[in-house]
Amino acid sequence: MLWLNQAHASSFTPPQGTEIASHWDQLYSFLIYSSLISGILVIAGMTYFAYRYRRRSENDKTAYISHNVTLEFLWSFIPFVIFLVVFAWGWWLFHDMRSMPKDALEVHVVGQKWYWDFQYKSGRKSSGEFYVPVNQPVKLIMSSRDVLHSFYIPGFRIKQDVVPGRYSSLWFEADKIGKFQVFCTEYCGDGHSAMLAKVNVVSGKDYEAWLAKGDPYEGLSMAQVGEKVFEQKCSACHNVSAERKVGPGFAGVFGSERKFADGSATVANENYIRESVLNPNGKVVEGYPAGVMPTFAGQIEENELVGIIEYIKSLK
């Protein structure tokens, strides 16, 4: 029946990208169907008893009804069995998700307001997206540079808090080639909703080719490098237009006079942009709160910093 198909979890959840995702959807569907059947039985029973034992006259008195051992046993035992099934099923899935395969590919993940960084054992780094081979276990070793974040891939049905000062882990094995969205699901400030990333699941051959490429900016001009860095690390708080977001828009910034909260002013040149990236609270623009933008010192390469400067220069 159509309505039964629509009640299945896979009909309204993101497309499954792992085998474990299908198992979770089956458990979720079992809960939905159990709740649906229980609800129908309870409402039907209430309706029947309300009609069957309705008061027919002023003198109509309800006869004394003793308890029914069989009914009382059934309406206690059946829910108990359902709860046991759900517990055992959930525990099996939880145990599977927390048992890390020894041969898993390890990727280090670092969260910071408001973007994700990824690093592989080979030294390959990326921001805002990472690549994994299809049909191979992948272990994510995660930490945060600032506040509590939460790494969530809906298509894989996995989520894990990312905590400052310690490591947390999860794993997955993608069985479909494609792109899957990553969200932060722990509120972490103004740019929380824009703290996104992508998982690119590719063939083993394409993964090895990407890993061997080394330089993610090969063949790009400095302004194009800056544009790519902006999309990965800056777009949560800044616009390419002059429109204000969490921070100032970038269009027309270079060469303009910038007025600061302490009453001083300067012309936005290369040194100003560099300082704004590495020490953002050194000169806070008038009308903006201090302490919102984190420092990128030690987290951005020199060529990326130069790229940001050249990209801002190109925005009119």
Tab-separated table of C-alpha atoms in Angstrom:
chain	number	residue	atom	x	y	z
A	1	MET	CA	0.000	0.000	0.000
A	2	LEU	CA	1.176	3.526	-0.853
A	3	TRP	CA	0.804	4.909	2.667
A	4	LEU	CA	2.879	2.046	4.076
A	5	ASN	CA	5.676	2.801	1.602
A	6	GLN	CA	5.540	6.477	2.545
A	7	ALA	CA	5.865	5.565	6.225
A	8	HIS	CA	9.166	3.773	5.539
A	9	ALA	CA	12.121	5.842	6.781
A	10	SER	CA	13.921	5.751	3.421
A	11	SER	CA	11.025	7.642	1.809
A	12	PHE	CA	11.774	10.865	3.713
A	13	THR	CA	15.435	10.593	4.765
A	14	PRO	CA	18.500	11.478	2.629
A	15	PRO	CA	19.675	8.821	0.128
A	16	GLN	CA	21.650	6.076	1.839
A	17	GLY	CA	25.403	6.139	1.240
A	18	THR	CA	26.459	3.274	3.522
A	19	GLU	CA	25.195	-0.173	4.469
A	20	ILE	CA	24.735	0.904	8.090
A	21	ALA	CA	22.426	3.681	6.882
A	22	SER	CA	20.003	1.092	5.510
A	23	HIS	CA	20.094	-0.786	8.845
A	24	TRP	CA	19.236	2.386	10.766
A	25	ASP	CA	16.403	3.139	8.360
A	26	GLN	CA	15.010	-0.356	8.904
A	27	LEU	CA	15.034	0.170	12.683
A	28	TYR	CA	13.439	3.593	12.288
A	29	SER	CA	10.761	2.091	10.028
A	30	PHE	CA	10.081	-0.647	12.589
A	31	LEU	CA	9.497	2.040	15.238
A	32	ILE	CA	7.172	3.954	12.909
A	33	TYR	CA	5.144	0.854	11.978
A	34	SER	CA	4.971	-0.309	15.619
A	35	SER	CA	3.790	3.114	16.742
A	36	LEU	CA	1.296	3.293	13.893
A	37	ILE	CA	-0.209	-0.120	14.655
A	38	SER	CA	-0.275	0.592	18.407
A	39	GLY	CA	-1.944	3.944	17.814
A	40	ILE	CA	-4.607	2.411	15.571
A	41	LEU	CA	-5.337	-0.346	18.113
A	42	VAL	CA	-5.593	2.110	21.020
A	43	ILE	CA	-7.842	4.558	19.149
A	44	ALA	CA	-9.991	1.740	17.743
A	45	GLY	CA	-10.335	0.207	21.213
A	46	MET	CA	-11.264	3.547	22.774
A	47	THR	CA	-13.852	4.173	20.066
A	48	TYR	CA	-15.357	0.697	20.420
A	49	PHE	CA	-15.567	0.813	24.228
A	50	ALA	CA	-16.972	4.342	24.219
A	51	TYR	CA	-19.766	3.186	21.919
A	52	ARG	CA	-20.282	-0.307	23.339
A	53	TYR	CA	-20.538	0.785	26.977
A	54	ARG	CA	-22.158	4.164	26.492
A	55	ARG	CA	-24.815	5.197	28.994
A	56	ARG	CA	-28.244	4.512	27.495
A	57	SER	CA	-30.508	5.996	30.170
A	58	GLU	CA	-30.524	7.789	33.509
A	59	ASN	CA	-30.998	4.492	35.318
A	60	ASP	CA	-28.326	2.655	33.345
A	61	LYS	CA	-25.645	1.502	35.776
A	62	THR	CA	-22.364	-0.114	34.818
A	63	ALA	CA	-22.022	-3.688	35.953
A	64	TYR	CA	-19.027	-4.647	38.045
A	65	ILE	CA	-16.257	-5.915	35.765
A	66	SER	CA	-13.451	-7.972	37.243
A	67	HIS	CA	-9.937	-7.967	35.840
A	68	ASN	CA	-8.928	-10.117	32.862
A	69	VAL	CA	-5.605	-11.854	33.411
A	70	THR	CA	-5.133	-12.775	29.739
A	71	LEU	CA	-5.702	-9.240	28.461
A	72	GLU	CA	-3.558	-7.685	31.169
A	73	PHE	CA	-0.747	-10.095	30.380
A	74	LEU	CA	-0.936	-9.431	26.633
A	75	TRP	CA	-0.978	-5.627	26.837
A	76	SER	CA	2.031	-5.769	29.136
A	77	PHE	CA	4.016	-8.558	27.485
A	78	ILE	CA	3.667	-7.456	23.835
A	79	PRO	CA	5.063	-3.920	24.452
A	80	PHE	CA	7.800	-5.485	26.586
A	81	VAL	CA	8.816	-7.730	23.668
A	82	ILE	CA	8.780	-4.755	21.284
A	83	PHE	CA	11.003	-2.758	23.660
A	84	LEU	CA	13.427	-5.681	23.921
A	85	VAL	CA	13.584	-5.981	20.121
A	86	VAL	CA	14.278	-2.251	19.756
A	87	PHE	CA	16.950	-2.363	22.475
A	88	ALA	CA	18.727	-5.401	20.990
A	89	TRP	CA	18.490	-4.028	17.450
A	90	GLY	CA	19.787	-0.601	18.530
A	91	TRP	CA	22.610	-2.095	20.581
A	92	TRP	CA	23.733	-4.249	17.666
A	93	LEU	CA	23.867	-1.193	15.380
A	94	PHE	CA	25.584	0.945	18.015
A	95	HIS	CA	28.198	-1.744	18.650
A	96	ASP	CA	28.829	-2.078	14.909
A	97	MET	CA	29.257	1.694	14.551
A	98	ARG	CA	31.713	1.862	17.463
A	99	SER	CA	33.845	-1.131	16.450
A	100	MET	CA	36.533	0.524	14.320
A	101	PRO	CA	37.992	-1.727	11.575
A	102	LYS	CA	41.749	-2.190	11.958
A	103	ASP	CA	42.389	-1.722	8.229
A	104	ALA	CA	40.465	1.567	7.994
A	105	LEU	CA	41.854	4.561	6.125
A	106	GLU	CA	42.494	7.279	8.732
A	107	VAL	CA	41.588	10.917	8.121
A	108	HIS	CA	42.181	13.629	10.724
A	109	VAL	CA	39.365	16.170	10.966
A	110	VAL	CA	39.680	19.544	12.689
A	111	GLY	CA	36.687	21.786	13.297
A	112	GLN	CA	36.933	25.534	13.780
A	113	LYS	CA	34.436	28.364	13.540
A	114	TRP	CA	33.183	27.906	10.879
A	115	TYR	CA	34.787	25.324	8.601
A	116	TRP	CA	36.277	21.809	8.551
A	117	ASP	CA	39.906	20.855	7.788
A	118	PHE	CA	40.975	17.355	6.689
A	119	GLN	CA	44.450	15.794	6.696
A	120	TYR	CA	45.656	12.400	5.463
A	121	LYS	CA	48.651	10.345	6.602
A	122	SER	CA	50.388	11.126	3.312
A	123	GLY	CA	50.369	14.815	4.267
A	124	ARG	CA	47.592	15.748	1.835
A	125	LYS	CA	45.329	18.454	3.248
A	126	SER	CA	41.991	19.867	2.207
A	127	SER	CA	39.375	22.242	3.568
A	128	GLY	CA	35.641	22.175	3.060
A	129	GLU	CA	35.710	18.784	1.322
A	130	PHE	CA	37.510	15.475	1.491
A	131	TYR	CA	37.832	12.388	-0.681
A	132	VAL	CA	37.394	8.735	0.254
A	133	PRO	CA	37.439	5.546	-1.838
A	134	VAL	CA	34.234	3.587	-2.276
A	135	ASN	CA	33.878	0.248	-0.435
A	136	GLN	CA	36.744	0.948	1.973
A	137	PRO	CA	36.397	1.599	5.719
A	138	VAL	CA	37.325	5.147	6.728
A	139	LYS	CA	38.079	6.226	10.303
A	140	LEU	CA	37.725	9.901	11.188
A	141	ILE	CA	39.858	11.149	14.094
A	142	MET	CA	38.389	14.488	15.104
A	143	SER	CA	39.169	17.454	17.333
A	144	SER	CA	38.230	21.122	17.627
A	145	ARG	CA	40.394	24.244	17.774
A	146	ASP	CA	37.862	26.361	19.620
A	147	VAL	CA	34.379	25.326	20.765
A	148	LEU	CA	32.197	22.222	20.720
A	149	HIS	CA	31.148	21.164	17.210
A	150	SER	CA	29.354	18.074	15.910
A	151	PHE	CA	30.257	16.270	12.667
A	152	TYR	CA	27.176	14.922	10.890
A	153	ILE	CA	26.764	13.170	7.523
A	154	PRO	CA	23.010	12.539	7.047
A	155	GLY	CA	23.525	10.237	4.053
A	156	PHE	CA	25.723	7.952	6.164
A	157	ARG	CA	23.529	8.245	9.321
A	158	ILE	CA	26.569	9.074	11.457
A	159	LYS	CA	27.150	11.925	13.910
A	160	GLN	CA	29.797	12.606	16.536
A	161	ASP	CA	30.603	15.535	18.826
A	162	VAL	CA	33.957	17.205	18.123
A	163	VAL	CA	35.446	18.466	21.383
A	164	PRO	CA	38.328	20.909	22.061
A	165	GLY	CA	41.361	19.344	23.733
A	166	ARG	CA	40.557	15.705	22.985
A	167	TYR	CA	39.972	13.276	20.108
A	168	SER	CA	36.718	11.597	19.156
A	169	SER	CA	36.285	9.048	16.382
A	170	LEU	CA	33.750	7.459	14.104
A	171	TRP	CA	33.921	5.334	10.983
A	172	PHE	CA	31.971	4.563	7.835
A	173	GLU	CA	32.238	2.558	4.644
A	174	ALA	CA	30.601	4.298	1.699
A	175	ASP	CA	29.103	1.882	-0.811
A	176	LYS	CA	27.950	4.435	-3.402
A	177	ILE	CA	29.985	6.874	-5.482
A	178	GLY	CA	28.798	10.464	-5.139
A	179	LYS	CA	28.870	13.614	-3.012
A	180	PHE	CA	27.428	13.725	0.497
A	181	GLN	CA	26.798	16.794	2.651
A	182	VAL	CA	28.479	17.381	6.015
A	183	PHE	CA	26.842	19.587	8.655
A	184	CYS	CA	27.779	20.891	12.079
A	185	THR	CA	24.877	20.026	14.384
A	186	GLU	CA	26.099	21.682	17.583
A	187	TYR	CA	25.369	25.410	17.723
A	188	CYS	CA	28.761	27.146	17.633
A	189	GLY	CA	28.049	30.807	16.943
A	190	ASP	CA	26.804	33.146	14.232
A	191	GLY	CA	28.206	31.125	11.320
A	192	HIS	CA	27.003	27.748	12.602
A	193	SER	CA	24.532	27.119	9.767
A	194	ALA	CA	27.244	27.740	7.164
A	195	MET	CA	29.735	25.283	8.697
A	196	LEU	CA	29.420	22.817	5.835
A	197	ALA	CA	31.649	20.394	3.962
A	198	LYS	CA	31.402	17.671	1.316
A	199	VAL	CA	32.400	14.017	1.270
A	200	ASN	CA	33.425	12.967	-2.230
A	201	VAL	CA	33.155	9.194	-2.592
A	202	VAL	CA	35.152	8.116	-5.650
A	203	SER	CA	36.604	4.946	-7.148
A	204	GLY	CA	39.871	3.626	-5.744
A	205	LYS	CA	41.713	4.745	-8.886
A	206	ASP	CA	40.330	8.287	-8.719
A	207	TYR	CA	41.126	8.465	-5.008
A	208	GLU	CA	44.763	7.489	-5.559
A	209	ALA	CA	45.015	10.061	-8.360
A	210	TRP	CA	43.598	12.779	-6.095
A	211	LEU	CA	45.906	11.775	-3.239
A	212	ALA	CA	48.970	11.839	-5.512
A	213	LYS	CA	48.120	15.248	-6.915
A	214	GLY	CA	49.476	16.878	-3.777
A	215	ASP	CA	48.905	20.557	-4.496
A	216	PRO	CA	45.162	21.356	-4.513
A	217	TYR	CA	45.893	24.725	-6.140
A	218	GLU	CA	47.969	23.455	-9.056
A	219	GLY	CA	47.294	25.452	-12.226
A	220	LEU	CA	45.313	28.187	-10.440
A	221	SER	CA	46.148	31.890	-10.409
A	222	MET	CA	46.657	33.503	-7.005
A	223	ALA	CA	43.227	35.141	-7.181
A	224	GLN	CA	41.679	31.744	-7.980
A	225	VAL	CA	43.539	30.244	-5.012
A	226	GLY	CA	42.078	33.007	-2.854
A	227	GLU	CA	38.592	32.361	-4.193
A	228	LYS	CA	38.886	28.690	-3.302
A	229	VAL	CA	40.163	29.509	0.206
A	230	PHE	CA	37.332	32.027	0.610
A	231	GLU	CA	34.710	29.394	-0.257
A	232	GLN	CA	36.232	26.934	2.209
A	233	LYS	CA	37.103	29.153	5.166
A	234	CYS	CA	35.602	32.633	4.838
A	235	SER	CA	32.171	32.410	3.197
A	236	ALA	CA	30.391	31.579	6.465
A	237	CYS	CA	31.044	35.118	7.747
A	238	HIS	CA	31.845	37.296	4.721
A	239	ASN	CA	30.167	38.135	1.408
A	240	VAL	CA	31.930	38.746	-1.903
A	241	SER	CA	29.649	41.770	-2.250
A	242	ALA	CA	29.787	44.836	-0.011
A	243	GLU	CA	26.817	43.503	1.953
A	244	ARG	CA	27.422	42.883	5.637
A	245	LYS	CA	27.203	39.327	6.969
A	246	VAL	CA	28.731	38.307	10.314
A	247	GLY	CA	31.757	40.331	9.195
A	248	PRO	CA	32.227	43.012	6.507
A	249	GLY	CA	31.686	42.248	2.822
A	250	PHE	CA	34.880	42.061	0.731
A	251	ALA	CA	33.851	44.027	-2.380
A	252	GLY	CA	35.607	47.386	-2.517
A	253	VAL	CA	37.579	46.791	0.688
A	254	PHE	CA	41.063	46.954	-0.836
A	255	GLY	CA	42.258	50.552	-1.056
A	256	SER	CA	39.384	51.916	1.032
A	257	GLU	CA	39.692	53.696	4.361
A	258	ARG	CA	38.836	51.465	7.291
A	259	LYS	CA	37.670	53.061	10.535
A	260	PHE	CA	38.137	51.128	13.756
A	261	ALA	CA	36.333	50.879	17.074
A	262	ASP	CA	39.153	52.690	18.902
A	263	GLY	CA	38.751	55.756	16.658
A	264	SER	CA	41.811	55.132	14.478
A	265	ALA	CA	41.757	54.520	10.731
A	266	THR	CA	43.963	53.117	7.976
A	267	VAL	CA	43.900	52.294	4.285
A	268	ALA	CA	43.188	48.638	3.510
A	269	ASN	CA	46.398	47.450	1.846
A	270	GLU	CA	48.173	44.091	1.759
A	271	ASN	CA	49.515	44.458	5.305
A	272	TYR	CA	46.086	45.322	6.686
A	273	ILE	CA	44.464	42.255	5.104
A	274	ARG	CA	47.297	40.038	6.325
A	275	GLU	CA	46.913	41.335	9.881
A	276	SER	CA	43.126	40.940	9.713
A	277	VAL	CA	43.549	37.245	8.881
A	278	LEU	CA	46.311	36.437	11.372
A	279	ASN	CA	45.307	38.811	14.189
A	280	PRO	CA	41.656	39.713	13.544
A	281	ASN	CA	41.149	41.446	16.891
A	282	GLY	CA	44.128	43.754	16.460
A	283	LYS	CA	42.048	46.225	14.454
A	284	VAL	CA	38.280	45.786	14.839
A	285	VAL	CA	36.207	47.661	12.254
A	286	GLU	CA	33.777	50.183	13.663
A	287	GLY	CA	30.299	48.725	14.153
A	288	TYR	CA	31.485	45.115	14.516
A	289	PRO	CA	31.993	43.202	17.798
A	290	ALA	CA	35.462	42.079	18.867
A	291	GLY	CA	36.314	38.444	19.489
A	292	VAL	CA	33.999	36.938	16.862
A	293	MET	CA	36.560	36.053	14.199
A	294	PRO	CA	39.160	33.449	15.281
A	295	THR	CA	42.806	33.795	14.314
A	296	PHE	CA	44.065	31.835	11.316
A	297	ALA	CA	47.706	32.018	12.410
A	298	GLY	CA	49.274	28.594	11.895
A	299	GLN	CA	46.182	27.354	10.057
A	300	ILE	CA	46.639	28.957	6.660
A	301	GLU	CA	49.579	28.570	4.284
A	302	GLU	CA	51.460	31.584	2.924
A	303	ASN	CA	50.257	30.947	-0.635
A	304	GLU	CA	46.668	30.808	0.650
A	305	LEU	CA	47.130	34.111	2.471
A	306	VAL	CA	48.558	35.760	-0.649
A	307	GLY	CA	45.679	34.272	-2.621
A	308	ILE	CA	43.130	35.833	-0.249
A	309	ILE	CA	44.816	39.223	-0.667
A	310	GLU	CA	44.768	38.957	-4.472
A	311	TYR	CA	41.172	37.768	-4.472
A	312	ILE	CA	40.028	40.699	-2.323
A	313	LYS	CA	41.886	43.034	-4.682
A	314	SER	CA	39.832	41.641	-7.571
A	315	LEU	CA	36.490	42.313	-5.869
A	316	LYS	CA	35.202	45.730	-6.879
